[in-house]
Coordinates of C-alpha atoms and ligand atoms in Angstrom, one line a residue:
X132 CA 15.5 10.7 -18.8
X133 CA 14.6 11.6 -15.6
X134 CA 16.3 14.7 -13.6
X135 CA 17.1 14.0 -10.1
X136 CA 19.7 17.1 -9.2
X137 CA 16.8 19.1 -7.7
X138 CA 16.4 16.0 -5.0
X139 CA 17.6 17.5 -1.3
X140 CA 20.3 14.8 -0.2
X141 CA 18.9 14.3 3.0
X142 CA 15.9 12.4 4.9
X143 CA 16.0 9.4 2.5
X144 CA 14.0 6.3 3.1
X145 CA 16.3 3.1 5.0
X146 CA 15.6 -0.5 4.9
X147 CA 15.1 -2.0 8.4
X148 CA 13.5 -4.7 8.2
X149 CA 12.3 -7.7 5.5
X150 CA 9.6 -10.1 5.4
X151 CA 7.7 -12.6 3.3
X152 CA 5.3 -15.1 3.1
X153 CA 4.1 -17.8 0.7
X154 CA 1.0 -19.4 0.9
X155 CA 1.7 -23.5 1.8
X156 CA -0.2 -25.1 -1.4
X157 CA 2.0 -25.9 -4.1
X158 CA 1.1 -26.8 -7.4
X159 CA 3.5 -28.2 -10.1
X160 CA 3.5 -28.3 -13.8
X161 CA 3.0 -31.4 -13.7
X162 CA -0.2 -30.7 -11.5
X163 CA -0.9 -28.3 -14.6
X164 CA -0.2 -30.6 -17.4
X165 CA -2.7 -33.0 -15.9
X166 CA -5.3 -30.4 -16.5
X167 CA -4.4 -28.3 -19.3
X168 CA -2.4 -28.5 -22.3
X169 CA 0.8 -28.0 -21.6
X170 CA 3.5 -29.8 -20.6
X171 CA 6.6 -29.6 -17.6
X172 CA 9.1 -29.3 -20.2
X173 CA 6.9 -26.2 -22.0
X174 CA 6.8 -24.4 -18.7
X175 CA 10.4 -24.6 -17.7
X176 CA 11.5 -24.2 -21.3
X177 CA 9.4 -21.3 -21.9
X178 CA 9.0 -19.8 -18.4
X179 CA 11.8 -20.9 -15.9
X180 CA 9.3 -22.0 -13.4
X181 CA 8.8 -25.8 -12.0
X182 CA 6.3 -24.8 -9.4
X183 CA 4.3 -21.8 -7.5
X184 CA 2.6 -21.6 -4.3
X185 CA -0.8 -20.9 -4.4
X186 CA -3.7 -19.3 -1.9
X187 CA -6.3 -22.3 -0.3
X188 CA -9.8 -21.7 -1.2
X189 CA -11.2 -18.6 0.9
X190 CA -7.6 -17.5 1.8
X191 CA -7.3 -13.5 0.5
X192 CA -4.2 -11.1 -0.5
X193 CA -4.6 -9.5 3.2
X194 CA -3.8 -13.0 4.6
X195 CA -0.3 -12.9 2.6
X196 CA 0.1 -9.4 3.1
X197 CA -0.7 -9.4 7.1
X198 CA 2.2 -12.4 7.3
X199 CA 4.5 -10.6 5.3
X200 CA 4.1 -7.5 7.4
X201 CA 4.2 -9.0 10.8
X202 CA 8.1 -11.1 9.7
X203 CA 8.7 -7.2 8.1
X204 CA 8.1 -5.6 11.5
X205 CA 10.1 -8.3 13.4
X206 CA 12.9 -8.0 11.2
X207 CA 13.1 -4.8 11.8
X208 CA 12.1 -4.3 15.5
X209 CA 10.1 -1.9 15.3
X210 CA 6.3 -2.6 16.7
X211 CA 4.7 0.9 15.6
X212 CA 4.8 2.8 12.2
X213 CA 3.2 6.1 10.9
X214 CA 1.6 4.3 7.4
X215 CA 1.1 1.0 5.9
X216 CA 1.4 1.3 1.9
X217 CA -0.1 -2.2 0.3
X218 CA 0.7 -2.6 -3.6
X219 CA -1.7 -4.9 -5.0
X220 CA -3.3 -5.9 -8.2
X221 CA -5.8 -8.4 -5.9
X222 CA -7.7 -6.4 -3.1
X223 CA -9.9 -8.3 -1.2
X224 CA -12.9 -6.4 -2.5
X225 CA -13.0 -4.0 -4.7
X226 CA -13.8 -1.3 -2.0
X227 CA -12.6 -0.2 0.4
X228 CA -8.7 -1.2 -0.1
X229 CA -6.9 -3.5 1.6
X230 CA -4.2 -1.4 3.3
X231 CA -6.7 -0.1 6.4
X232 CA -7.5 -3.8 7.3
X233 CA -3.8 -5.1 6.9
X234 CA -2.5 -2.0 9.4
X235 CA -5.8 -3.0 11.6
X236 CA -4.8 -7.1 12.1
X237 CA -0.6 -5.5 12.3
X238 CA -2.0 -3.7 16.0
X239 CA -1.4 -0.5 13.4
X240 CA -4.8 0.8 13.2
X241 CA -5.0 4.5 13.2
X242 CA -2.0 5.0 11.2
X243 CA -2.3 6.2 7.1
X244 CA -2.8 3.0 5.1
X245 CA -3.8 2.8 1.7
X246 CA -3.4 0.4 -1.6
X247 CA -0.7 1.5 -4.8
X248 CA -1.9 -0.2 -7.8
X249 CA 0.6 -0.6 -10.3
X250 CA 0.1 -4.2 -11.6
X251 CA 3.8 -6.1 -11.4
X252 CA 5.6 -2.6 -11.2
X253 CA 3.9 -2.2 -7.5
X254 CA 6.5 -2.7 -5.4
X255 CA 8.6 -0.2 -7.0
X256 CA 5.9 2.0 -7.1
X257 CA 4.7 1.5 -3.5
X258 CA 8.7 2.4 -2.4
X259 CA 8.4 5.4 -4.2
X260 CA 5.7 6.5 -2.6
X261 CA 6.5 5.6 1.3
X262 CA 9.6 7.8 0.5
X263 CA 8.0 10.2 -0.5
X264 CA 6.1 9.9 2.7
X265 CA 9.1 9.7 4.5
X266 CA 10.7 12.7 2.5
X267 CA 7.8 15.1 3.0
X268 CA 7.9 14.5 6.6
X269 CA 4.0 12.5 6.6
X270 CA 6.1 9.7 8.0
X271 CA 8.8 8.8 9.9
X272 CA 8.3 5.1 9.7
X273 CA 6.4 3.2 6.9
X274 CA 5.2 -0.4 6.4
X275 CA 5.6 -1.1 2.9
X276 CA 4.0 -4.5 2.0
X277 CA 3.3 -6.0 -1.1
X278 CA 1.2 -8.9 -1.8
X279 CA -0.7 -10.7 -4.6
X280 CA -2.5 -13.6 -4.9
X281 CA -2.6 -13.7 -9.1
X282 CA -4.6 -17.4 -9.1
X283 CA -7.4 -16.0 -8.1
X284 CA -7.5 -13.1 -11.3
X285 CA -6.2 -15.1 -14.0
X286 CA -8.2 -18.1 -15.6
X287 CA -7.4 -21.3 -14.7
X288 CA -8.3 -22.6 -18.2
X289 CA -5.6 -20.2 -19.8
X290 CA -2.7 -21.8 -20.4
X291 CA -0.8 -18.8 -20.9
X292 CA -1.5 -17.3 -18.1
X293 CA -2.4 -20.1 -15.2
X294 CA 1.3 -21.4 -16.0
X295 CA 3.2 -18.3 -14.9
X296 CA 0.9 -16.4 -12.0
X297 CA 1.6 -17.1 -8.3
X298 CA 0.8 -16.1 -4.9
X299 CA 2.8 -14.3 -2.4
X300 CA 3.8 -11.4 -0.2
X301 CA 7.2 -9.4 0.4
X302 CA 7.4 -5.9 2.9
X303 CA 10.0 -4.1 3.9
X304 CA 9.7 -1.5 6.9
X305 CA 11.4 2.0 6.3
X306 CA 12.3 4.6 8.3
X307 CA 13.5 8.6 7.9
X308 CA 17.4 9.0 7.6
X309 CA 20.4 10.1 5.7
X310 CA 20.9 9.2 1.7
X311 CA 24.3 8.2 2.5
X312 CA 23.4 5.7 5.1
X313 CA 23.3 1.4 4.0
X314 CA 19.9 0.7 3.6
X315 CA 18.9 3.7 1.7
X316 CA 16.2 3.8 -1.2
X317 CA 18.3 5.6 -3.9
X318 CA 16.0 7.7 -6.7
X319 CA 13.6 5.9 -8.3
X320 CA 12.8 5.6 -12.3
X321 CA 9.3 5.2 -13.4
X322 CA 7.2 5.2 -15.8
X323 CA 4.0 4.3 -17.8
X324 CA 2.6 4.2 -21.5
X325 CA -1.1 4.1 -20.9
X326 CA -1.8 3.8 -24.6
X327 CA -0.9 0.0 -24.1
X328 CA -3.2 -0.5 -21.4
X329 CA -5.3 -3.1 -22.9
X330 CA -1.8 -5.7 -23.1
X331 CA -2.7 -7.0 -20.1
X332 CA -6.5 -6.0 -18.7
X333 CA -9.0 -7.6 -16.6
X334 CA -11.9 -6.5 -18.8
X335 CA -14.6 -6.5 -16.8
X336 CA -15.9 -5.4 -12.8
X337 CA -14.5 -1.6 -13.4
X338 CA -17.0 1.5 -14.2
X339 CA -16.4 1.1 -18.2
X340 CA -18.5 -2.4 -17.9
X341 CA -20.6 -1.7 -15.1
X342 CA -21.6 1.4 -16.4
X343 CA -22.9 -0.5 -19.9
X344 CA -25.4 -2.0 -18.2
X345 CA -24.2 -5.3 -19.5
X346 CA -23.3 -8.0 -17.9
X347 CA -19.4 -9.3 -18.1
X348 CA -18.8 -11.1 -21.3
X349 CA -17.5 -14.9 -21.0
X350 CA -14.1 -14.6 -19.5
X351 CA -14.1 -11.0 -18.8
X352 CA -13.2 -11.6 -15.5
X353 CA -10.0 -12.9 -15.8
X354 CA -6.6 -11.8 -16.2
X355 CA -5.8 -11.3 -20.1
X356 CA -2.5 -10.6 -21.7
X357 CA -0.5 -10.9 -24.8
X358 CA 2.5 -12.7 -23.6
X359 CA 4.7 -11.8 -26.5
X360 CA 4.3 -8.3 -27.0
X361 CA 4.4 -7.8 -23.1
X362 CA 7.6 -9.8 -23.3
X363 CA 9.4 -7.1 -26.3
X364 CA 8.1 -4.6 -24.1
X365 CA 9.4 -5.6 -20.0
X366 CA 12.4 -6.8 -21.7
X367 CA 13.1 -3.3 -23.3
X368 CA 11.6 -1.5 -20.1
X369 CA 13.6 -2.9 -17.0
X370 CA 16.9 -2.0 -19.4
X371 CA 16.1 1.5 -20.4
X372 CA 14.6 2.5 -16.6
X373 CA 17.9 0.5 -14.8
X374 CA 20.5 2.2 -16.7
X375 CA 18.4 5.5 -15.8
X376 CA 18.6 4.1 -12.0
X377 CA 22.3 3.6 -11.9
X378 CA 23.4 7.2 -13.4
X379 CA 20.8 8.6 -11.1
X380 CA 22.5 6.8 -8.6
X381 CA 25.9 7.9 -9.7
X382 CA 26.9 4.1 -10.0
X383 CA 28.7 2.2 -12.6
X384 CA 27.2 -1.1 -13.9
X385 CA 29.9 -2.9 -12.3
X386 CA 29.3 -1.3 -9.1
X387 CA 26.2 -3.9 -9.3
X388 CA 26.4 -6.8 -7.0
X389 CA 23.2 -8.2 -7.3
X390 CA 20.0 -7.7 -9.9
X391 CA 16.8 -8.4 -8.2
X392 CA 14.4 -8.1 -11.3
X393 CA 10.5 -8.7 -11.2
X394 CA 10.6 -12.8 -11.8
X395 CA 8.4 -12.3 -14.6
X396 CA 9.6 -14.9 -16.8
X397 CA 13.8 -16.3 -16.5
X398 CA 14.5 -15.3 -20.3
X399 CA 13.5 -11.8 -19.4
X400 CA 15.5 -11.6 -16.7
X401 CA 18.5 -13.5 -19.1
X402 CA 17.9 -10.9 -21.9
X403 CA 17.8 -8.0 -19.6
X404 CA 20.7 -9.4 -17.5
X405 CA 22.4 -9.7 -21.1
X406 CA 21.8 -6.2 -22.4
X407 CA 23.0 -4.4 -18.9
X408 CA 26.0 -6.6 -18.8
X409 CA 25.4 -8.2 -15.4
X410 CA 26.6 -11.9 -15.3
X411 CA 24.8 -14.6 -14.2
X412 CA 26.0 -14.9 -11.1
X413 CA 25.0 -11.5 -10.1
X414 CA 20.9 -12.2 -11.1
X415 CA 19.2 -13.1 -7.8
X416 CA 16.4 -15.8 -8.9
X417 CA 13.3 -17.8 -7.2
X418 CA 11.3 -17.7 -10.1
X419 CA 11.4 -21.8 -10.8
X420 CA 10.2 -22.3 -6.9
X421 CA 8.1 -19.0 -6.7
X422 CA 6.6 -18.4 -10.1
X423 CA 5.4 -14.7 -11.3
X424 CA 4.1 -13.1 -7.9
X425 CA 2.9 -10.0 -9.0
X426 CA 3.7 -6.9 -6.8
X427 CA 5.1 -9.2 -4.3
X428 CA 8.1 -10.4 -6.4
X429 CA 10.6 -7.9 -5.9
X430 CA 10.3 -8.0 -2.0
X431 CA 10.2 -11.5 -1.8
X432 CA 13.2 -12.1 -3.9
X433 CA 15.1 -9.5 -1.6
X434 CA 13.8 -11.4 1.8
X435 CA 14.7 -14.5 0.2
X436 CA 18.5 -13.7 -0.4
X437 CA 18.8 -12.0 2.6
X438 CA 18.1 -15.0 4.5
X439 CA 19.7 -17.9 2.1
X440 CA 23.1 -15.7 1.7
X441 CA 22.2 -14.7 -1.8
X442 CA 22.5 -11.3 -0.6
X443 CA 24.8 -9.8 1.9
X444 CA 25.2 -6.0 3.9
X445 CA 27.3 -3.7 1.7
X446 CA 25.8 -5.1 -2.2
X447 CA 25.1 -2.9 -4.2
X448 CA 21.5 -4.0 -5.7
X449 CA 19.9 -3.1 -8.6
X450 CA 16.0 -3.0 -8.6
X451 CA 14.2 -3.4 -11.7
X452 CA 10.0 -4.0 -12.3
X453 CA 7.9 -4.1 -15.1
X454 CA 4.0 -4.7 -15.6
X455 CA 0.6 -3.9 -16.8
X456 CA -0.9 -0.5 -17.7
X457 CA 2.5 -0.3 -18.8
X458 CA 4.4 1.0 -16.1
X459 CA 8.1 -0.1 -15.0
X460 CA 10.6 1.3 -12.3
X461 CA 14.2 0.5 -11.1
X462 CA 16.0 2.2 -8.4
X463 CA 18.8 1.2 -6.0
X464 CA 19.8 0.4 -2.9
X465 CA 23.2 -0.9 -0.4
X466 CA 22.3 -4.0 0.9
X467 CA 21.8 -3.6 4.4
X468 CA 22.8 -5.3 7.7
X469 CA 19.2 -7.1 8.4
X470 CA 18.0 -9.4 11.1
X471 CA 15.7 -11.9 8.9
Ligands
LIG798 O1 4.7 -9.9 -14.9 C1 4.8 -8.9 -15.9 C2 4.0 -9.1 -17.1 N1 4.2 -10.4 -17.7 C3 5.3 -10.8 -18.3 O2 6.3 -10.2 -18.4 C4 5.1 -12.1 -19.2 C5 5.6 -11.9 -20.5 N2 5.4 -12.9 -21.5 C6 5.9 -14.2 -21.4 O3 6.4 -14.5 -20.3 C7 5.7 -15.1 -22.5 O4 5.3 -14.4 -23.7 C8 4.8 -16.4 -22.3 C9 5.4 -17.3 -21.3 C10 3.4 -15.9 -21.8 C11 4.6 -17.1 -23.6 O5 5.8 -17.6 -24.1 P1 6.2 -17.3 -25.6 O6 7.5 -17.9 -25.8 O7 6.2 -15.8 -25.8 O8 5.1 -18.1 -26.3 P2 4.1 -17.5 -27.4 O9 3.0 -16.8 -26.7 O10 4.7 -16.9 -28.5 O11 3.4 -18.9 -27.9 C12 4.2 -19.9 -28.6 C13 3.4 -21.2 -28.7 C14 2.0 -20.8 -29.2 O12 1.6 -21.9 -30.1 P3 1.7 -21.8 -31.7 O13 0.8 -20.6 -32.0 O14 3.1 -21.5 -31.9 O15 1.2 -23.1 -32.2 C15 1.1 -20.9 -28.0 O16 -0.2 -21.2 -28.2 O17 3.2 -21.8 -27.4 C16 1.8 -22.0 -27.2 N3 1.6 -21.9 -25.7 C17 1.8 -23.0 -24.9 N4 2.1 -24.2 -25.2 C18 2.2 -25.1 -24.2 C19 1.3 -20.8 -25.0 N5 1.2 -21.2 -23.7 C20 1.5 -22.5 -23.6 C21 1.6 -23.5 -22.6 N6 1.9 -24.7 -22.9 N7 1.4 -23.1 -21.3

């Protein structure tokens, strides 16, 4: 387990503000059952999920993420910050990242922007990083955005895949301030097992293939995982790194008021729900509207609640992720008083 007593208590990371976005198209499973085989009652059996919003042809993850940002930024007031962090599996190109031109259509150009890539752990990841920024004194406000648009990675022909993925963004804005305060990012658990990399892969369009001299194979392209041993593993992941994030935290498991897990799939959440001993009605869920959104999943969830009442100032929330290369996180955080 992780150490934390060397951490100085002060200049934490606090949550002003909250954003997201969804792209408008939605597709159904019964929109998927019409082309694939599958069925509605697979999906929602299997999965949790009735329907995802979905990017329109030529629309890009810095569309999501520059919507996201902008509600973020609102939210919390605040029309200038020090560095825009952008967690994404789905840059718009390959090179350069995505963060520069998100900060540049925000009115933020000039500021430190860059891309986190840490498949569906990003999020986590990304806040990890922007208070670290925020710690070191880099920054005394960061943009943290996270935003994925999964359709356009994974195969449409897959059934395993093209049944779960969605599109979406989530940001929060944070700024330096006391680890006592509401709002602040409490440590943060993470981790990664890099000898399971290739459980979910996009084989091909990295320097491993291009370097061959061979072209992709068929379907290298595309988003490929093995649902079922992913599923042993994010189930066994978000438990081991949340109980790490609540002692860190010096919390209880009751002290939990709400679990906002990656929506990866609802019987993960159940199981992992299940294991910490949260009940149901403490599990904060979109994943039957929303679908698996990547990166962006986490912030969403959070912007949701905050606006529908799920979520109110003075929770205590648990934050849990898990996702390719492996890597997983979970930290914690007191709900705070938001304008959404
Ligand atoms: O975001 C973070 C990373 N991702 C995840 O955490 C996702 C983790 N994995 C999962 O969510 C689940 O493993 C899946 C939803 C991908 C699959 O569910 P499962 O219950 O693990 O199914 P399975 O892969 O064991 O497949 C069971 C059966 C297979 O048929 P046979 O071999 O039993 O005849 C599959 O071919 O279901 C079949 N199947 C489907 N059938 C209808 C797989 N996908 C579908 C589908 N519709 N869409």
């Amino acid at each position: 387990m992780t150490e934390f007593s060397h951490l100085p208590a002060s200049r934490a990371a606090v949550a002003t503000g909250i954003g997201c976005y969804l792209p408008p198209d939605l597709v159904t499973n019964e929109d998927l059952a019409a082309r694939l085989d599958t069925s509605d009652d697979w999906i929602r059996t299997r999965t949790g999920i009735a329907t995802r919003h979905v990017v329109s042809p030529g629309m890009a993850t810095s569309d999501l993420a520059v919507e996201a940002g902008r509600r973020a930024l609102e939210s919390a007031g605040e029309p200038r910050v020090d560095a825009v962090v952008l967690a994404t599996t789905t840059p718009d190109r390959p090179c350069p990242a995505t963060a520069p031109e998100v900060a540049a259509r925000l009115g933020q150009s000039g500021v430190a922007a860059f891309d986190v890539s840490a498949v569906c752990s990003g999020f986590l990841y990304a806040l990890a990083t922007a208070a670290g920024l925020i710690a070191a004194g880099t920054a005394e406000r960061v943009l943290l955005i996270a935003a994925d648009a999964f359709t356009t990675l994974v195969d449409p022909d897959d059934r395993s895949t093209a049944v779960i993925f969605a599109d979406g963004a989530g940001a929060m804005v944070l700024r330096a301030g006391d680890a006592g305060e509401q709002g602040a990012v409490g440590p943060v658990v993470l981790g990664s097992d890099g000898e399971l990399s290739d459980l979910i892969e996009v084989p091909a369009g990295g320097s491993r293939q291009r370097s061959s001299g061979r072209p992709p194979g068929p379907g290298d392209e595309h988003f490929k995982m093995r649902g079922r041993d992913i599923y042993r593993h994010a189930v066994e992941r978000m438990t081991n790194a949340s109980r790490q994030a609540i002692a860190a935290a010096g919390w209880a498991i009751d002290d939990v008021d709400r679990f906002a897990a990656h929506q990866a799939n609802a019987r993960i959440l159940t199981s992992v729900a299940e294991r910490l001993g949260l009940p149901t009605e403490k599990q904060l869920s979109n994943i039957e509207r929303v679908g698996n959104t990547g990166a962006a999943s986490i912030p969403l969830l959070l912007a949701e609640a905050a606006t529908d009442g799920g979520l109110a100032a003075g929770q205590h929330v648990l934050l849990t992720a898990f996702g390719g290369g492996l890597t997983w996180g979970a930290t914690t955080l007191i709900w705070p008083e938001l304008k959404t």
